Amino acid sequence: MLGGGGREHALAWKLAQSPSLTQLFAAPGNPGIAEDAELVALDIGDHGAVAHFCATNGIDLVVVGPEAPLVDGLADSLRAKGFAVFGPSQTAAQLEGSKGFTKDLCERAGIPTGAYVRTTSLQEADRALHRFSAPYVLKADGLAAGKGVVIAEAIEQAEIALADMFGGQFGEAGAEVVIEEYLEGEEASFFALTDGETILPFGTAQDHKRVGEGDVGPNTGGMGAYSPAPVLTEALQARVIEEIIKPTVETMRAEGMPYSGVLYAGLMLTADGPKLIEYNCRFGDPECQVLMMRFQGDLAALMLACAKGELAGIDAAFAEDTALTVVMAAKGYPGTPEKGGAIDLGAAEAEGAKVFHAGTAVRDGALVANGGRVLNVTAIGANVTEAQAAAYGAVDAVRFESGFCRRDIGWREVERESS
């Protein structure tokens, strides 16, 4: 397994429980992943080094956790050497690697989404901005670690944000900017596995992107999540598959870039039905953590079947309980986080909770913060209210003085459950 964040810890933890698994390696991994896999010092950006390791160690399946190696074509390089890979090709990974690519595909395939304009210069963007009304949705076209989206309430704020984007705020990711129609509604996430033909639903979730309680402040990679998302009813999920997922998979296959792996659809549940906000070509982070807490089955066998094009006839079972995760981040995040803060997990896992490591390291024998999002404290309950209480009980058992978290993860659903 490739990657070293909270998502990858959740995958390693579940893969380690797979009856079909014989040995699990992780590169580069993290201190939490080290409990479930043998860590390997590999540069996952070096395709040749990864392929050499796989050949030397007789690897049957490579699971690519993060999006960047997929957009970089790592899956293609490994498949060319004969290895089974869970994750899409470089051309298929454009669904996440380019917001404009996905919008164009939606237009060709008739997939419901917001109106948009692709712009390649500040002058072009400023002109296009006046075709929309507030609030203004601005997205760096390329990968920006989940932070390349700005929602501006006024046109003056939008103009400043565009200047920042084209001025290099998000590096190469901001060389093109997509301006989108603001969609009203509630956000939710739908996951499916596909081998390019068969589509296997793989759960729902809702996350909290803003850094502040009440969903205010700058966007982050995600401050918490829960699964399932009750707002995505069975009827809505059927519409998502029929109107969004199925035409995506069929169009990608018809256009010579079949999609294989997990397809993560970020949705807006509007008055007119579900509309696609964006696609991710990997499991969400921290959505993966709550999905893995609920998944019941042999994950290694399922991923191998997906990689081999053998998903037909396979089902995915999930516990009916709700899983909720709270992100503990280092102070300063999503700006410059404070690294090196001491962490003591104490009895956080005593009551059945699970702490996934997202940005940790071991220094002089002690666990310390080594990133922006540091821990994902995850728990199970009969509903969101119970899962929330269990997760925050575990959070309170963690000693992390230079960290912080939101105290309201799941608040919308908790309010609905109490009414």
Coordinates of C-alpha atoms in Angstrom, one line a residue:
M1 CA 0.0 0.0 0.0
L2 CA 1.3 3.4 -1.0
G3 CA 0.8 6.5 1.2
G4 CA 1.2 7.7 4.7
G5 CA -1.8 9.7 5.9
G6 CA -4.9 9.0 7.9
R7 CA -6.7 7.5 4.9
E8 CA -3.8 5.1 4.4
H9 CA -3.8 4.1 8.1
A10 CA -7.5 3.3 7.8
L11 CA -6.9 1.2 4.7
A12 CA -3.9 -0.6 6.2
W13 CA -5.9 -1.3 9.4
K14 CA -8.8 -2.9 7.4
L15 CA -6.5 -4.7 4.9
A16 CA -4.6 -6.2 7.9
Q17 CA -7.9 -7.8 8.9
S18 CA -8.4 -9.5 5.4
P19 CA -8.4 -13.3 5.5
S20 CA -6.9 -13.4 2.1
L21 CA -3.9 -11.2 3.1
T22 CA -0.5 -12.9 3.6
Q23 CA 1.8 -9.9 4.0
L24 CA 1.3 -6.1 4.0
F25 CA 3.9 -3.5 3.1
A26 CA 3.4 0.2 3.3
A27 CA 5.4 3.0 1.8
P28 CA 6.2 5.4 3.4
G29 CA 3.6 4.7 6.1
N30 CA 3.5 6.4 9.5
P31 CA 3.7 5.3 13.1
G32 CA 0.1 4.1 13.2
I33 CA 0.4 2.2 10.0
A34 CA 3.5 0.5 11.4
E35 CA 1.2 -1.4 13.8
D36 CA -0.5 -3.1 10.8
A37 CA 2.2 -3.3 8.0
E38 CA 5.9 -3.5 7.4
L39 CA 7.1 0.0 6.5
V40 CA 9.3 0.5 3.5
A41 CA 11.4 3.5 2.7
L42 CA 10.3 4.1 -0.9
D43 CA 9.9 7.3 -2.8
I44 CA 6.4 6.6 -4.3
G45 CA 7.2 9.3 -6.9
D46 CA 9.9 7.0 -8.3
H47 CA 7.9 4.6 -10.5
G48 CA 10.9 2.4 -11.2
A49 CA 11.8 2.0 -7.5
V50 CA 8.2 1.0 -6.7
A51 CA 8.1 -1.5 -9.6
H52 CA 11.4 -2.9 -8.5
F53 CA 10.2 -3.4 -5.0
C54 CA 7.0 -5.1 -6.2
A55 CA 9.0 -7.5 -8.4
T56 CA 11.5 -8.3 -5.7
N57 CA 8.9 -9.0 -3.1
G58 CA 6.3 -10.8 -5.3
I59 CA 3.5 -8.2 -4.7
D60 CA 0.1 -9.4 -5.9
L61 CA -1.8 -6.1 -5.4
V62 CA -0.7 -2.4 -5.1
V63 CA -3.2 -0.1 -3.4
V64 CA -2.5 3.5 -4.2
G65 CA -3.9 5.7 -1.4
P66 CA -3.2 9.4 -2.4
E67 CA -4.3 11.2 -5.5
A68 CA -1.0 12.7 -6.6
P69 CA 0.7 9.4 -7.7
L70 CA -2.4 8.4 -9.6
V71 CA -2.5 11.7 -11.5
D72 CA 1.2 11.2 -12.1
G73 CA 0.5 7.9 -13.8
L74 CA 1.9 5.5 -11.3
A75 CA -0.8 2.9 -11.9
D76 CA 0.0 2.9 -15.6
S77 CA 3.7 2.3 -14.9
L78 CA 3.0 -0.6 -12.6
R79 CA 0.3 -2.2 -14.8
A80 CA 2.8 -2.0 -17.7
K81 CA 5.1 -4.3 -15.5
G82 CA 2.2 -6.7 -15.0
F83 CA 1.1 -5.7 -11.4
A84 CA -2.5 -5.5 -10.4
V85 CA -3.2 -2.0 -9.1
F86 CA -6.2 -0.6 -7.2
G87 CA -6.5 2.9 -8.6
P88 CA -7.2 4.6 -12.0
S89 CA -4.9 5.2 -14.9
Q90 CA -3.4 8.7 -15.5
T91 CA -6.0 9.6 -18.1
A92 CA -8.9 8.4 -15.8
A93 CA -7.4 10.2 -12.8
Q94 CA -8.0 13.5 -14.6
L95 CA -11.4 13.3 -13.0
E96 CA -9.7 14.7 -9.9
G97 CA -6.5 16.1 -11.5
S98 CA -8.5 18.6 -13.5
K99 CA -11.7 20.3 -12.4
G100 CA -12.2 21.5 -16.0
F101 CA -11.8 18.0 -17.4
T102 CA -14.6 16.8 -15.1
K103 CA -16.9 19.7 -16.0
D104 CA -16.4 19.1 -19.7
L105 CA -17.2 15.4 -19.2
C106 CA -20.4 16.3 -17.3
E107 CA -21.4 18.5 -20.2
R108 CA -20.8 15.7 -22.8
A109 CA -22.5 13.0 -20.7
G110 CA -25.5 15.1 -19.5
I111 CA -24.5 14.7 -15.9
P112 CA -26.2 17.3 -13.6
T113 CA -23.7 19.9 -12.2
G114 CA -23.4 23.6 -11.9
A115 CA -22.7 26.0 -14.8
Y116 CA -19.0 26.8 -15.2
V117 CA -16.3 28.6 -17.2
R118 CA -12.7 27.5 -17.6
T119 CA -10.2 30.4 -17.5
T120 CA -6.5 30.5 -18.1
S121 CA -5.6 34.1 -17.3
L122 CA -6.6 36.7 -14.7
Q123 CA -8.0 39.0 -17.3
E124 CA -10.2 36.2 -18.7
A125 CA -11.3 35.2 -15.2
D126 CA -12.2 38.7 -14.3
R127 CA -14.4 39.0 -17.4
A128 CA -16.0 35.6 -16.7
L129 CA -16.8 36.5 -13.1
H130 CA -19.4 38.9 -14.2
R131 CA -21.4 36.1 -15.8
F132 CA -22.1 34.7 -12.3
S133 CA -23.8 36.1 -9.2
A134 CA -22.7 35.9 -5.6
P135 CA -21.5 33.8 -3.9
Y136 CA -18.7 33.1 -6.3
V137 CA -17.2 29.6 -6.5
L138 CA -13.5 29.6 -7.6
K139 CA -11.5 26.4 -8.0
A140 CA -7.9 25.9 -8.9
D141 CA -8.1 23.4 -11.8
G142 CA -5.3 21.0 -10.5
L143 CA -4.5 19.3 -7.3
A144 CA -4.3 21.6 -4.3
A145 CA -4.5 19.2 -1.3
G146 CA -8.2 19.9 -0.8
K147 CA -7.6 23.6 -0.3
G148 CA -7.9 25.0 -3.8
V149 CA -11.5 26.1 -3.5
V150 CA -12.6 29.6 -2.6
I151 CA -16.2 30.7 -2.0
A152 CA -16.3 34.5 -2.1
E153 CA -19.4 36.4 -0.8
A154 CA -18.7 39.6 -2.8
I155 CA -17.2 40.3 -6.2
E156 CA -14.3 42.3 -4.6
Q157 CA -13.3 39.2 -2.6
A158 CA -13.6 37.0 -5.7
E159 CA -11.3 39.4 -7.7
I160 CA -8.7 39.2 -4.9
A161 CA -8.9 35.4 -4.7
L162 CA -8.5 35.2 -8.5
A163 CA -5.4 37.4 -8.3
D164 CA -4.0 35.1 -5.6
M165 CA -4.7 32.0 -7.6
F166 CA -3.2 33.2 -10.8
G167 CA -0.4 34.7 -8.8
G168 CA 0.8 31.3 -7.6
Q169 CA -1.1 30.7 -4.3
F170 CA -1.7 27.1 -5.4
G171 CA 1.3 26.7 -7.6
E172 CA 0.8 24.9 -10.9
A173 CA -2.7 23.9 -9.8
G174 CA -3.8 27.5 -10.2
A175 CA -2.6 27.9 -13.8
E176 CA -6.2 27.4 -14.8
V177 CA -9.2 28.4 -12.7
V178 CA -12.7 27.1 -13.0
I179 CA -15.5 29.6 -12.0
E180 CA -18.7 27.8 -11.1
E181 CA -22.3 28.4 -10.3
Y182 CA -23.0 28.3 -6.6
L183 CA -25.3 25.4 -5.8
E184 CA -27.8 25.7 -2.9
G185 CA -28.4 22.6 -0.7
E186 CA -26.6 20.2 1.5
E187 CA -23.4 18.5 0.6
A188 CA -22.9 14.7 0.8
S189 CA -20.5 12.1 -0.5
F190 CA -21.2 8.9 -2.4
F191 CA -18.6 6.2 -3.0
A192 CA -18.5 3.4 -5.6
L193 CA -16.0 0.9 -6.7
T194 CA -15.8 0.2 -10.4
D195 CA -13.7 -2.0 -12.7
G196 CA -14.7 0.0 -15.7
E197 CA -17.9 -1.8 -16.2
T198 CA -19.4 -3.1 -13.0
I199 CA -20.4 -0.4 -10.4
L200 CA -20.5 -1.4 -6.8
P201 CA -21.9 1.1 -4.3
F202 CA -19.5 1.6 -1.4
G203 CA -21.2 3.8 1.2
T204 CA -22.1 7.4 1.9
A205 CA -20.6 10.1 4.2
Q206 CA -20.8 13.7 5.1
D207 CA -17.7 15.7 6.1
H208 CA -16.9 19.2 7.4
K209 CA -14.5 21.1 5.2
R210 CA -14.3 24.5 7.1
V211 CA -11.8 24.8 9.9
G212 CA -14.2 26.5 12.3
E213 CA -17.2 25.3 14.3
G214 CA -20.5 26.0 12.6
D215 CA -18.7 25.5 9.3
V216 CA -17.0 28.8 9.1
G217 CA -13.5 29.9 8.2
P218 CA -11.1 28.6 5.5
N219 CA -11.5 25.3 3.7
T220 CA -9.3 22.4 4.9
G221 CA -8.8 18.9 3.7
G222 CA -11.5 17.9 6.2
M223 CA -12.0 18.4 9.9
G224 CA -14.3 15.4 10.5
A225 CA -16.9 13.1 8.9
Y226 CA -19.5 10.5 9.6
S227 CA -21.0 7.6 7.7
P228 CA -23.6 6.8 6.6
A229 CA -25.2 10.1 5.5
P230 CA -28.9 9.8 6.2
V231 CA -29.7 12.7 3.8
L232 CA -28.6 10.4 1.0
T233 CA -31.7 8.2 1.1
E234 CA -32.0 5.0 -0.9
A235 CA -34.0 6.8 -3.5
L236 CA -31.4 9.6 -3.9
Q237 CA -28.6 7.0 -4.0
A238 CA -30.4 5.3 -6.9
R239 CA -30.5 8.6 -8.7
V240 CA -26.9 9.3 -8.1
I241 CA -25.9 6.0 -9.6
E242 CA -28.2 6.4 -12.6
E243 CA -27.7 10.1 -13.3
I244 CA -24.1 10.6 -12.2
I245 CA -22.0 7.5 -11.6
K246 CA -23.2 5.3 -14.5
P247 CA -22.9 7.9 -17.3
T248 CA -19.4 8.8 -16.0
V249 CA -18.2 5.2 -16.1
E250 CA -19.9 4.6 -19.5
T251 CA -18.5 7.8 -21.0
M252 CA -15.0 7.1 -19.7
R253 CA -15.0 3.6 -21.1
A254 CA -16.5 4.7 -24.5
E255 CA -13.8 7.4 -24.8
G256 CA -10.9 5.0 -24.3
M257 CA -10.0 5.8 -20.7
P258 CA -11.9 3.2 -18.6
Y259 CA -12.0 4.0 -14.9
S260 CA -10.9 1.4 -12.3
G261 CA -10.8 2.0 -8.6
V262 CA -12.9 4.0 -6.2
L263 CA -15.0 6.8 -7.6
Y264 CA -15.8 9.4 -4.9
A265 CA -18.5 11.8 -5.9
G266 CA -18.9 15.1 -3.9
L267 CA -22.6 16.0 -4.3
M268 CA -24.9 18.9 -3.6
L269 CA -28.4 17.8 -2.8
T270 CA -30.4 20.6 -4.5
A271 CA -34.1 21.2 -4.8
D272 CA -33.8 19.8 -8.3
G273 CA -32.0 16.6 -7.1
P274 CA -28.4 15.6 -6.6
K275 CA -25.7 17.5 -8.6
L276 CA -22.1 16.7 -8.9
I277 CA -19.7 19.2 -7.3
E278 CA -16.5 17.3 -8.0
Y279 CA -14.9 13.8 -8.3
N280 CA -12.0 12.4 -6.4
C281 CA -10.1 9.4 -7.7
R282 CA -9.3 8.0 -4.3
F283 CA -11.0 7.5 -0.9
G284 CA -11.7 10.7 0.9
D285 CA -9.7 11.7 3.9
P286 CA -11.3 11.6 6.5
E287 CA -14.3 9.9 4.9
C288 CA -12.2 6.7 4.3
Q289 CA -11.8 6.4 8.1
V290 CA -15.5 6.2 8.8
L291 CA -16.1 3.9 5.8
M292 CA -13.4 1.4 7.0
M293 CA -14.9 1.4 10.5
R294 CA -18.2 0.2 9.0
F295 CA -17.0 -2.1 6.2
Q296 CA -17.5 -5.8 6.8
G297 CA -15.6 -8.0 4.5
D298 CA -12.3 -8.9 2.9
L299 CA -11.0 -5.6 1.7
A300 CA -7.9 -7.1 0.0
A301 CA -10.0 -9.6 -2.0
L302 CA -12.4 -6.9 -3.0
M303 CA -9.7 -4.5 -4.2
L304 CA -8.0 -7.3 -6.1
A305 CA -11.3 -8.2 -7.8
C306 CA -11.7 -4.5 -8.8
A307 CA -8.1 -4.4 -10.1
K308 CA -8.6 -7.5 -12.2
G309 CA -12.0 -6.5 -13.7
E310 CA -13.9 -9.1 -11.7
L311 CA -16.4 -7.0 -9.6
A312 CA -19.4 -8.6 -11.2
G313 CA -21.5 -10.5 -8.7
I314 CA -19.7 -9.1 -5.7
D315 CA -21.5 -7.2 -2.9
A316 CA -20.1 -4.9 -0.2
A317 CA -21.5 -5.2 3.4
F318 CA -21.4 -2.4 5.9
A319 CA -22.4 -2.3 9.6
E320 CA -25.7 -0.5 10.2
D321 CA -24.1 1.6 12.9
T322 CA -22.8 5.1 12.4
A323 CA -19.1 5.9 12.4
L324 CA -17.9 9.4 13.2
T325 CA -14.3 10.8 13.1
V326 CA -12.9 13.9 14.6
V327 CA -9.7 15.4 13.1
M328 CA -7.2 16.7 15.7
A329 CA -5.0 19.2 13.9
A330 CA -1.9 21.1 14.8
K331 CA -2.4 24.8 15.8
G332 CA -1.9 27.0 12.8
Y333 CA -3.7 24.6 10.3
P334 CA -4.8 25.1 7.6
G335 CA -2.0 27.7 7.5
T336 CA 1.5 26.8 8.8
P337 CA 1.0 24.1 11.4
E338 CA 3.1 23.8 14.6
K339 CA 5.1 20.6 14.3
G340 CA 6.8 18.6 17.0
G341 CA 4.0 18.9 19.6
A342 CA 4.0 15.9 22.0
I343 CA 1.1 13.4 21.8
D344 CA -0.1 11.0 24.4
L345 CA -3.0 8.8 23.2
G346 CA -3.7 7.6 26.7
A347 CA -6.9 5.5 26.9
A348 CA -8.4 6.9 23.8
E349 CA -9.0 3.5 22.3
A350 CA -10.2 1.9 25.6
E351 CA -13.9 2.0 24.7
G352 CA -13.7 0.7 21.2
A353 CA -12.7 3.9 19.5
K354 CA -9.8 3.9 16.9
V355 CA -7.2 6.6 16.5
F356 CA -5.9 6.8 13.0
H357 CA -2.5 8.5 12.5
A358 CA -2.6 11.2 9.8
G359 CA 0.4 13.4 10.5
T360 CA 2.6 11.9 13.2
A361 CA 6.2 10.9 13.7
V362 CA 8.3 9.2 16.4
R363 CA 11.2 11.3 17.7
D364 CA 13.4 10.1 20.6
G365 CA 10.9 7.4 21.3
A366 CA 8.0 9.8 21.7
L367 CA 5.0 10.4 19.4
V368 CA 4.8 13.9 18.0
A369 CA 2.8 16.0 15.5
N370 CA 4.3 16.1 12.0
G371 CA 1.7 17.7 9.8
G372 CA -1.5 19.8 9.7
R373 CA -4.1 17.1 10.3
V374 CA -2.5 14.9 12.9
L375 CA -5.0 12.4 14.3
N376 CA -8.4 11.0 13.3
V377 CA -10.3 9.9 16.4
T378 CA -13.0 7.6 15.2
A379 CA -15.9 5.8 17.0
I380 CA -19.1 3.9 16.3
G381 CA -22.6 4.4 17.6
A382 CA -26.2 3.4 16.9
N383 CA -26.7 6.9 15.3
V384 CA -24.7 10.1 14.8
T385 CA -25.5 11.4 18.2
E386 CA -24.1 8.3 19.9
A387 CA -21.1 8.1 17.6
Q388 CA -20.4 11.7 18.2
A389 CA -20.4 11.3 22.0
A390 CA -18.1 8.2 21.7
A391 CA -15.7 10.0 19.4
Y392 CA -15.4 13.1 21.7
G393 CA -15.0 10.9 24.7
A394 CA -12.0 9.4 23.0
V395 CA -10.8 12.9 22.0
D396 CA -10.9 14.0 25.6
A397 CA -8.6 11.1 26.5
V398 CA -5.8 12.3 24.1
R399 CA -3.2 14.7 25.4
F400 CA -2.1 17.0 22.5
E401 CA -1.4 20.5 23.9
S402 CA -0.4 22.0 20.5
G403 CA -3.5 20.6 18.8
F404 CA -7.1 21.6 18.3
C405 CA -10.3 20.1 16.9
R406 CA -13.8 21.2 16.1
R407 CA -16.3 20.2 18.8
D408 CA -19.4 20.0 16.5
I409 CA -18.7 17.3 13.9
G410 CA -22.0 15.9 12.8
W411 CA -24.0 18.8 14.2
R412 CA -26.6 18.9 11.4
E413 CA -27.6 15.3 11.8
V414 CA -27.5 15.5 15.6
E415 CA -30.0 18.4 15.4
R416 CA -32.2 16.3 13.0
E417 CA -32.0 13.3 15.4
S418 CA -33.1 15.4 18.4
S419 CA -36.1 17.0 16.6

